[in-house]
Coordinates of N, CA and C in Angstrom, one line a residue:
M164 N -5.5 65.7 26.1 CA -4.7 65.9 24.9 C -4.2 67.3 24.7
R165 N -4.9 68.3 25.3 CA -4.5 69.7 25.3 C -3.2 69.9 26.1
T166 N -3.1 69.2 27.2 CA -2.1 69.5 28.2 C -1.0 68.5 28.3
L167 N -1.2 67.2 27.9 CA -0.2 66.2 28.1 C 0.8 66.2 26.9
P168 N 2.1 65.8 27.2 CA 3.1 65.7 26.1 C 2.6 64.8 24.9
K169 N 2.8 65.3 23.7 CA 2.3 64.6 22.5 C 3.4 63.6 22.0
P170 N 3.0 62.5 21.4 CA 1.7 61.9 21.3 C 1.3 61.3 22.7
V171 N 0.0 61.3 23.0 CA -0.5 60.8 24.2 C -1.1 59.4 24.0
T172 N -0.6 58.4 24.7 CA -1.1 57.1 24.6 C -2.5 56.9 25.1
A173 N -3.2 55.9 24.6 CA -4.5 55.6 25.1 C -4.5 55.3 26.6
A174 N -3.5 54.6 27.0 CA -3.4 54.2 28.4 C -3.3 55.4 29.3
R175 N -2.5 56.4 28.8 CA -2.3 57.6 29.7 C -3.6 58.4 29.7
L176 N -4.3 58.5 28.6 CA -5.6 59.2 28.5 C -6.6 58.5 29.4
A177 N -6.6 57.2 29.3 CA -7.6 56.5 30.1 C -7.3 56.7 31.6
E178 N -6.0 56.7 32.0 CA -5.7 57.0 33.4 C -6.1 58.4 33.8
E179 N -5.9 59.4 33.0 CA -6.2 60.8 33.3 C -7.7 61.0 33.4
T180 N -8.5 60.3 32.6 CA -10.0 60.5 32.6 C -10.7 59.5 33.4
G181 N -10.0 58.5 33.9 CA -10.7 57.5 34.8 C -11.6 56.5 34.1
V182 N -11.3 56.2 32.9 CA -12.1 55.2 32.1 C -11.2 54.1 31.6
S183 N -11.8 53.0 31.1 CA -11.0 51.9 30.6 C -10.5 52.3 29.2
V184 N -9.4 51.6 28.8 CA -8.8 51.9 27.5 C -9.9 51.6 26.4
R185 N -10.7 50.6 26.5 CA -11.7 50.3 25.5 C -12.7 51.5 25.4
S186 N -13.1 52.1 26.6 CA -14.0 53.2 26.5 C -13.3 54.4 25.9
L187 N -12.0 54.6 26.2 CA -11.2 55.7 25.6 C -11.2 55.6 24.1
Y188 N -11.0 54.4 23.5 CA -11.1 54.3 22.1 C -12.4 54.7 21.5
R189 N -13.5 54.4 22.2 CA -14.8 54.8 21.7 C -14.9 56.3 21.8
D190 N -14.4 56.9 22.9 CA -14.4 58.3 23.1 C -13.7 59.1 21.9
I191 N -12.5 58.5 21.6 CA -11.8 59.1 20.5 C -12.6 59.1 19.2
D192 N -13.2 58.0 18.9 CA -14.1 57.9 17.7 C -15.2 58.9 17.8
S193 N -15.8 59.1 18.9 CA -16.9 60.0 19.1 C -16.5 61.4 18.9
L194 N -15.3 61.8 19.4 CA -14.7 63.1 19.3 C -14.4 63.4 17.8
R195 N -13.9 62.4 17.1 CA -13.6 62.6 15.7 C -14.9 62.8 14.9
A196 N -15.9 62.0 15.2 CA -17.2 62.2 14.6 C -17.8 63.5 14.8
A197 N -17.5 64.1 16.0 CA -18.1 65.4 16.3 C -17.3 66.6 15.7
G198 N -16.2 66.3 15.1 CA -15.5 67.3 14.3 C -14.0 67.6 14.8
A199 N -13.6 66.9 15.9 CA -12.3 67.1 16.4 C -11.3 66.5 15.5
R200 N -10.2 67.2 15.1 CA -9.1 66.6 14.3 C -8.1 66.0 15.2
I201 N -8.1 64.7 15.3 CA -7.2 64.0 16.2 C -6.3 63.1 15.4
D202 N -5.0 63.3 15.4 CA -4.1 62.5 14.7 C -3.6 61.4 15.5
G203 N -3.2 60.2 14.9 CA -2.7 59.1 15.6 C -3.6 57.9 15.5
E204 N -3.1 56.8 16.2 CA -3.9 55.6 16.1 C -3.6 54.7 17.3
R205 N -4.3 53.6 17.4 CA -4.1 52.7 18.6 C -2.7 52.1 18.5
G206 N -2.1 52.1 19.7 CA -0.7 51.5 19.8 C 0.4 52.5 19.5
Y207 N 0.0 53.7 19.1 CA 1.0 54.8 18.8 C 0.8 55.9 19.8
G208 N -0.4 56.5 19.8 CA -0.7 57.7 20.6 C -1.5 58.7 19.8
Y209 N -2.0 59.7 20.4 CA -2.9 60.7 19.8 C -2.3 62.1 20.0
R210 N -2.7 62.9 19.0 CA -2.3 64.4 19.1 C -3.5 65.1 18.6
L211 N -4.0 66.1 19.4 CA -5.1 67.0 19.0 C -4.6 68.0 18.0
I212 N -5.0 67.9 16.7 CA -4.6 68.9 15.7 C -5.5 70.1 15.7
E213 N -6.8 69.9 15.9 CA -7.7 71.0 15.9 C -8.9 70.7 16.8
D214 N -9.1 71.6 17.8 CA -10.1 71.4 18.8 C -11.4 72.0 18.4
Y215 N -12.4 71.1 18.1 CA -13.7 71.6 17.6 C -14.4 72.4 18.7
A216 N -14.1 72.1 20.0 CA -14.8 72.7 21.1 C -14.4 74.2 21.4
L217 N -13.3 74.6 20.7 CA -12.8 76.0 21.0 C -12.7 76.7 19.6
P218 N -13.2 78.0 19.6 CA -13.1 78.8 18.4 C -11.7 79.1 18.1
P219 N -11.3 79.3 16.8 CA -10.0 79.7 16.4 C -9.6 81.1 17.0
Q220 N -8.4 81.3 17.3 CA -7.9 82.6 17.9 C -7.1 83.3 16.8
T221 N -7.2 84.6 16.8 CA -6.4 85.4 15.9 C -5.5 86.3 16.7
L222 N -4.5 85.8 17.4 CA -3.6 86.6 18.2 C -2.4 86.9 17.5
D223 N -1.9 88.2 17.6 CA -0.7 88.5 16.9 C 0.5 88.2 17.8
R224 N 1.7 88.4 17.4 CA 2.9 87.9 18.1 C 3.0 88.6 19.5
L225 N 2.7 89.9 19.5 CA 2.8 90.6 20.8 C 1.8 90.1 21.8
E226 N 0.6 89.8 21.3 CA -0.4 89.3 22.2 C -0.1 87.9 22.7
I227 N 0.6 87.1 21.9 CA 1.0 85.8 22.3 C 2.1 85.9 23.4
E228 N 3.0 86.9 23.2 CA 4.1 87.1 24.1 C 3.5 87.5 25.5
A229 N 2.5 88.4 25.5 CA 1.8 88.9 26.7 C 1.2 87.7 27.4
L230 N 0.5 86.9 26.6 CA -0.2 85.7 27.2 C 0.8 84.7 27.9
A231 N 1.9 84.4 27.1 CA 2.9 83.5 27.6 C 3.6 84.0 28.9
L232 N 3.9 85.3 28.8 CA 4.6 85.9 30.0 C 3.7 85.9 31.2
G233 N 2.4 86.3 31.0 CA 1.5 86.4 32.1 C 1.2 85.0 32.8
M234 N 1.0 84.0 31.9 CA 0.8 82.7 32.5 C 2.1 82.1 33.2
A235 N 3.2 82.4 32.6 CA 4.5 82.0 33.3 C 4.6 82.7 34.6
E236 N 4.2 83.9 34.7 CA 4.3 84.6 36.0 C 3.3 84.0 37.0
V237 N 2.2 83.6 36.6 CA 1.2 82.9 37.5 C 1.8 81.6 37.9
R238 N 2.4 80.8 37.0 CA 3.0 79.5 37.4 C 4.1 79.7 38.5
A239 N 4.7 80.9 38.5 CA 5.8 81.1 39.4 C 5.4 81.7 40.7
M240 N 4.1 81.9 40.9 CA 3.7 82.5 42.2 C 3.8 81.6 43.4
G241 N 3.6 80.3 43.2 CA 3.7 79.4 44.3 C 2.3 78.8 44.7
D242 N 1.3 79.1 43.9 CA -0.1 78.6 44.1 C -0.3 77.5 43.1
P243 N -0.3 76.2 43.6 CA -0.4 75.1 42.7 C -1.7 75.1 41.9
D244 N -2.8 75.5 42.5 CA -4.1 75.5 41.8 C -4.0 76.5 40.6
L245 N -3.5 77.7 40.9 CA -3.4 78.7 39.8 C -2.4 78.3 38.8
A246 N -1.3 77.6 39.2 CA -0.3 77.1 38.3 C -0.9 76.1 37.3
A247 N -1.7 75.2 37.8 CA -2.4 74.2 36.9 C -3.3 74.9 36.0
A248 N -4.1 75.9 36.5 CA -5.0 76.6 35.7 C -4.3 77.4 34.6
A249 N -3.1 78.0 34.9 CA -2.4 78.7 33.9 C -1.9 77.8 32.8
A250 N -1.4 76.6 33.1 CA -1.0 75.6 32.1 C -2.1 75.2 31.2
S251 N -3.3 75.0 31.8 CA -4.5 74.7 31.1 C -4.9 75.8 30.1
V252 N -4.8 77.0 30.5 CA -5.1 78.2 29.7 C -4.2 78.2 28.4
V253 N -2.9 78.0 28.7 CA -1.9 78.0 27.5 C -2.3 76.8 26.6
A254 N -2.6 75.7 27.1 CA -2.9 74.5 26.3 C -4.1 74.7 25.4
K255 N -5.2 75.3 26.1 CA -6.4 75.6 25.3 C -6.2 76.6 24.2
V256 N -5.4 77.7 24.5 CA -5.2 78.7 23.5 C -4.3 78.1 22.4
A257 N -3.3 77.3 22.7 CA -2.5 76.7 21.7 C -3.3 75.8 20.8
A258 N -4.3 75.1 21.3 CA -5.1 74.3 20.5 C -5.9 75.0 19.4
T259 N -6.0 76.3 19.6 CA -6.8 77.1 18.6 C -6.0 78.0 17.7
L260 N -4.6 77.9 17.8 CA -3.8 78.7 17.0 C -3.2 77.9 15.8
P261 N -2.9 78.6 14.7 CA -2.3 78.0 13.6 C -0.9 77.5 14.1
D262 N -0.3 76.5 13.3 CA 0.9 75.9 13.7 C 2.0 76.8 14.0
D263 N 2.2 77.9 13.2 CA 3.3 78.8 13.4 C 3.1 79.6 14.7
R264 N 1.9 80.0 15.0 CA 1.6 80.8 16.2 C 1.7 79.9 17.4
E265 N 1.3 78.6 17.3 CA 1.4 77.7 18.4 C 2.8 77.5 18.8
Q266 N 3.7 77.4 17.8 CA 5.1 77.2 18.1 C 5.7 78.5 18.8
H267 N 5.2 79.6 18.3 CA 5.6 80.9 19.0 C 5.2 80.9 20.4
L268 N 4.0 80.4 20.7 CA 3.5 80.4 22.1 C 4.4 79.6 23.0
F269 N 4.8 78.4 22.5 CA 5.6 77.5 23.3 C 7.1 77.9 23.4
H270 N 7.5 78.7 22.4 CA 8.9 79.1 22.3 C 9.0 80.7 22.3
C271 N 8.3 81.3 23.1 CA 8.2 82.8 23.0 C 9.5 83.4 23.5
V272 N 9.7 84.7 23.1 CA 10.9 85.4 23.5 C 10.9 85.8 25.0
S273 N 9.7 86.2 25.5 CA 9.6 86.7 26.8 C 9.6 85.5 27.8
K274 N 10.4 85.5 28.8 CA 10.6 84.4 29.8 C 10.5 85.0 31.2
V275 N 10.1 84.1 32.1 CA 10.1 84.4 33.5 C 11.2 83.5 34.2
Y276 N 12.1 84.2 35.0 CA 13.1 83.4 35.7 C 12.9 83.8 37.2
R277 N 12.4 82.8 38.0 CA 12.2 83.1 39.4 C 12.6 81.8 40.2
P278 N 13.9 81.8 40.7 CA 14.4 80.6 41.4 C 13.5 80.2 42.5
E279 N 12.8 81.1 43.2 CA 11.9 80.8 44.3 C 10.6 81.3 44.0
A280 N 9.5 80.6 44.5 CA 8.2 81.1 44.3 C 8.0 82.4 45.0
R281 N 7.2 83.3 44.4 CA 7.0 84.6 44.9 C 6.3 84.6 46.3
Y282 N 5.4 83.7 46.5 CA 4.7 83.6 47.7 C 4.9 82.2 48.4
A283 N 5.0 82.3 49.7 CA 5.1 81.0 50.4 C 3.8 80.3 50.4
P284 N 3.8 79.0 50.5 CA 2.5 78.2 50.5 C 1.5 78.7 51.5
A285 N 0.3 79.0 51.1 CA -0.7 79.5 52.0 C -1.8 78.4 52.3
Q286 N -1.9 78.0 53.5 CA -2.7 76.8 53.8 C -4.1 77.0 53.5
H287 N -4.7 78.2 53.7 CA -6.1 78.4 53.6 C -6.5 79.1 52.3
L288 N -5.6 79.3 51.4 CA -5.8 80.1 50.2 C -7.0 79.5 49.4
G289 N -7.0 78.2 49.1 CA -8.1 77.7 48.4 C -9.5 77.9 49.0
L290 N -9.6 77.7 50.3 CA -10.8 78.0 51.0 C -11.3 79.4 50.9
I291 N -10.3 80.3 51.1 CA -10.6 81.8 51.0 C -11.1 82.1 49.6
R292 N -10.4 81.6 48.6 CA -10.8 81.8 47.2 C -12.3 81.3 46.9
Q293 N -12.6 80.1 47.4 CA -13.9 79.6 47.2 C -14.9 80.5 47.9
A294 N -14.6 80.9 49.1 CA -15.5 81.8 49.9 C -15.8 83.1 49.2
C295 N -14.8 83.6 48.5 CA -15.0 84.9 47.7 C -15.9 84.6 46.6
W296 N -15.7 83.5 45.9 CA -16.6 83.1 44.7 C -18.0 82.9 45.2
R297 N -18.2 82.2 46.3 CA -19.5 81.8 46.7 C -20.2 82.9 47.6
E298 N -19.4 83.9 48.0 CA -19.9 85.0 48.9 C -20.3 84.4 50.2
E299 N -19.4 83.7 50.8 CA -19.7 83.0 52.1 C -18.8 83.6 53.2
A300 N -19.4 83.8 54.4 CA -18.7 84.3 55.5 C -17.7 83.3 56.0
L301 N -16.6 83.8 56.5 CA -15.6 82.9 57.1 C -15.3 83.3 58.5
T302 N -15.0 82.3 59.3 CA -14.5 82.5 60.7 C -13.0 82.2 60.7
I303 N -12.2 83.1 61.1 CA -10.7 82.9 61.0 C -10.1 83.2 62.4
H304 N -9.1 82.4 62.7 CA -8.2 82.7 63.8 C -7.0 83.4 63.2
Y305 N -6.8 84.7 63.7 CA -5.8 85.5 63.0 C -4.8 86.0 64.1
T306 N -3.5 86.0 63.7 CA -2.4 86.4 64.5 C -1.8 87.7 64.0
D307 N -1.8 88.7 64.8 CA -1.2 90.0 64.3 C 0.3 90.0 64.4
E308 N 0.9 91.1 64.1 CA 2.4 91.2 64.1 C 3.0 91.1 65.4
R309 N 2.2 91.3 66.5 CA 2.7 91.2 67.9 C 2.5 89.8 68.4
G310 N 1.9 88.9 67.6 CA 1.7 87.5 68.0 C 0.4 87.3 68.8
S311 N -0.4 88.4 68.9 CA -1.7 88.2 69.6 C -2.7 87.6 68.6
G312 N -3.5 86.7 69.1 CA -4.5 86.0 68.3 C -5.9 86.5 68.6
T313 N -6.7 86.6 67.5 CA -8.1 87.0 67.7 C -9.0 86.1 66.8
L314 N -10.3 86.0 67.1 CA -11.2 85.2 66.4 C -12.1 86.2 65.6
R315 N -12.1 86.1 64.3 CA -12.9 87.1 63.5 C -13.9 86.4 62.6
T316 N -15.0 87.0 62.3 CA -15.9 86.5 61.2 C -15.8 87.6 60.2
I317 N -15.4 87.2 59.0 CA -15.2 88.2 57.9 C -16.1 87.8 56.7
L318 N -16.3 88.8 55.9 CA -16.9 88.6 54.5 C -15.8 88.9 53.5
P319 N -15.2 87.8 53.0 CA -14.0 87.9 52.1 C -14.5 88.5 50.7
L320 N -13.7 89.5 50.3 CA -14.1 90.2 49.1 C -13.2 90.0 47.9
A321 N -11.9 89.9 48.2 CA -10.9 89.8 47.1 C -9.5 89.4 47.7
I322 N -8.7 88.7 46.9 CA -7.4 88.4 47.3 C -6.4 89.3 46.5
I323 N -5.6 90.0 47.3 CA -4.7 90.9 46.6 C -3.3 90.3 46.6
H324 N -2.6 90.3 45.5 CA -1.3 89.8 45.3 C -0.3 91.0 45.4
T325 N 0.3 91.3 46.6 CA 1.3 92.4 46.7 C 2.6 91.8 46.2
E326 N 3.6 92.6 46.5 CA 5.0 92.2 46.0 C 5.5 90.9 46.6
R327 N 5.2 90.8 47.9 CA 5.8 89.6 48.6 C 4.8 88.8 49.4
R328 N 3.5 89.2 49.5 CA 2.5 88.5 50.3 C 1.1 88.6 49.7
L329 N 0.3 87.7 50.2 CA -1.1 87.6 49.8 C -2.0 88.2 50.9
V330 N -2.9 89.1 50.6 CA -3.8 89.7 51.5 C -5.2 89.5 51.1
V331 N -6.1 89.3 52.0 CA -7.5 89.2 51.7 C -8.2 90.5 52.2
L332 N -8.9 91.1 51.3 CA -9.7 92.3 51.6 C -11.1 91.8 52.1
A333 N -11.6 92.3 53.2 CA -12.8 91.7 53.8 C -13.5 92.8 54.6
W334 N -14.8 92.5 54.9 CA -15.5 93.3 55.9 C -15.5 92.5 57.2
C335 N -15.0 93.1 58.3 CA -14.8 92.4 59.5 C -16.0 92.7 60.4
R336 N -16.7 91.7 60.8 CA -17.9 91.9 61.7 C -17.5 92.3 63.1
L337 N -16.4 91.9 63.5 CA -15.9 92.4 64.9 C -15.7 93.9 64.9
R338 N -15.0 94.4 63.9 CA -14.7 95.8 63.9 C -15.7 96.6 63.2
E339 N -16.6 95.9 62.5 CA -17.7 96.6 61.7 C -17.0 97.6 60.8
A340 N -16.0 97.1 60.0 CA -15.3 98.0 59.1 C -14.6 97.1 58.1
F341 N -14.1 97.7 57.0 CA -13.3 97.0 56.1 C -11.9 96.8 56.7
R342 N -11.3 95.7 56.4 CA -10.0 95.3 56.9 C -9.3 94.5 55.9
M343 N -7.9 94.5 56.1 CA -7.0 93.6 55.3 C -6.4 92.6 56.2
F344 N -6.3 91.3 55.8 CA -5.7 90.3 56.6 C -4.7 89.6 55.8
R345 N -3.5 89.5 56.3 CA -2.4 88.8 55.6 C -2.8 87.3 55.7
I346 N -2.8 86.6 54.6 CA -3.2 85.2 54.6 C -2.2 84.3 55.3
D347 N -1.0 84.7 55.3 CA 0.0 83.8 56.0 C -0.1 83.9 57.6
R348 N -1.0 84.9 58.0 CA -1.2 85.0 59.5 C -2.6 84.4 59.9
I349 N -3.3 83.8 58.9 CA -4.5 83.1 59.3 C -4.2 81.7 59.7
V350 N -4.3 81.4 61.0 CA -3.9 80.1 61.5 C -5.0 79.1 61.2
E351 N -6.3 79.4 61.3 CA -7.3 78.5 61.0 C -8.4 79.3 60.3
A352 N -9.2 78.6 59.4 CA -10.3 79.2 58.7 C -11.4 78.2 58.5
R353 N -12.6 78.6 58.6 CA -13.7 77.7 58.3 C -14.9 78.5 57.8
V354 N -15.7 77.8 56.9 CA -16.9 78.5 56.4 C -17.9 78.7 57.5
E355 N -18.4 79.9 57.7 CA -19.3 80.2 58.8 C -20.7 79.6 58.4
G356 N -21.0 79.6 57.2 CA -22.3 79.1 56.8 C -23.3 80.1 56.3
G357 N -23.0 81.4 56.6 CA -23.9 82.5 56.2 C -23.4 83.1 54.9
S358 N -24.4 83.3 54.0 CA -24.0 83.9 52.7 C -24.3 85.4 52.7
F359 N -23.5 86.2 52.1 CA -23.8 87.6 51.9 C -24.1 88.0 50.4
R360 N -24.6 87.0 49.7 CA -24.9 87.2 48.3 C -26.3 87.7 48.2
P361 N -26.5 88.7 47.3 CA -25.5 89.4 46.5 C -25.0 90.5 47.3
G362 N -23.7 90.7 47.3 CA -23.1 91.8 48.1 C -21.6 92.0 47.9
R363 N -20.9 91.0 47.4 CA -19.5 91.1 47.2 C -19.1 92.3 46.3
A364 N -19.7 92.4 45.2 CA -19.3 93.4 44.2 C -19.5 94.8 44.8
S365 N -20.6 95.1 45.4 CA -20.8 96.4 45.9 C -19.9 96.7 47.1
L366 N -19.7 95.7 48.0 CA -18.8 95.9 49.1 C -17.4 96.2 48.7
L367 N -17.0 95.4 47.7 CA -15.6 95.6 47.2 C -15.5 97.0 46.5
R368 N -16.5 97.4 45.8 CA -16.4 98.7 45.2 C -16.3 99.8 46.3
D369 N -17.1 99.7 47.3 CA -17.0 100.6 48.4 C -15.6 100.6 49.1
Y370 N -15.1 99.4 49.3 CA -13.8 99.3 49.9 C -12.7 100.0 49.0
L371 N -12.7 99.7 47.8 CA -11.7 100.3 46.9 C -11.8 101.8 46.8
E372 N -13.1 102.3 46.8 CA -13.3 103.7 46.8 C -12.7 104.4 48.1
A373 N -12.9 103.7 49.2 CA -12.4 104.2 50.5 C -10.9 104.2 50.5
L374 N -10.3 103.2 49.9 CA -8.8 103.1 49.8 C -8.3 104.3 49.0
E375 N -9.0 104.5 47.8 CA -8.5 105.5 46.9 C -8.6 106.9 47.6
S376 N -9.7 107.1 48.3 CA -9.9 108.4 48.9 C -8.9 108.7 50.0
E377 N -8.4 107.6 50.6 CA -7.4 107.8 51.7 C -6.0 107.7 51.2
N378 N -5.8 107.6 49.9 CA -4.5 107.4 49.3 C -3.7 106.3 49.9
A379 N -4.5 105.2 50.2 CA -3.9 104.0 50.9 C -3.7 102.9 49.8
T380 N -2.8 101.9 50.1 CA -2.6 100.8 49.2 C -2.7 99.5 50.1
P381 N -3.1 98.4 49.4 CA -3.2 97.1 50.1 C -1.9 96.7 50.9
A382 N -0.8 97.3 50.4 CA 0.5 96.9 51.1 C 0.7 97.7 52.4
T383 N 0.0 98.8 52.6 CA 0.3 99.7 53.7 C -0.8 99.7 54.8
R384 N -2.0 99.3 54.4 CA -3.1 99.3 55.4 C -3.5 97.9 55.7
S385 N -3.6 97.5 56.9 CA -4.0 96.1 57.3 C -4.4 96.1 58.7
D386 N -5.1 95.0 59.0 CA -5.5 94.8 60.4 C -4.4 93.9 61.1
A387 N -3.2 94.6 61.3 CA -2.1 93.9 61.8 C -2.3 93.3 63.2

């Protein structure tokens, strides 16, 4: 109900949640009993007026503009997982705003116009993101700018969004040093099975400190 066009029919909600329509009706009654303000009825559709599961937000107009602009930029990146997450964030925030602020969120002054996605689809982006979260080593087949391929085992630390490409910051076990790998040059990737937890935060801090001391940027230093 937060994300779908309103009013949302029971059939559509049942399809989204994977339950029967009869179960969906019971769920609506349970949510109302728990404090959710849900407008609508059977045969017409439902609209979430007030979400009891989320605290009310007191955002001013400029904060709403910043939120809407930031989430629109994320949706324009070309990462379908982050795009869906951005839409969910907007819907959750909207559910906690007064009516006038909710309308401002959906009809904000600040807009993003990007005819093409900023980044080309990255085949292994989801796996790399999960490995960063879980602090898991990855084995990658990497192709450098000359077309030469190497097999590396890396400890992925962070994904950097530069102007036109995605880069993973990592500790490379082959080089025994910090390295940057362009994600579009990773031909294959698999979880190695070894965990370096806890370690990502300290390794990333050391890497960023090294970059700062060398006056380098993620866009200029890489393991090409």
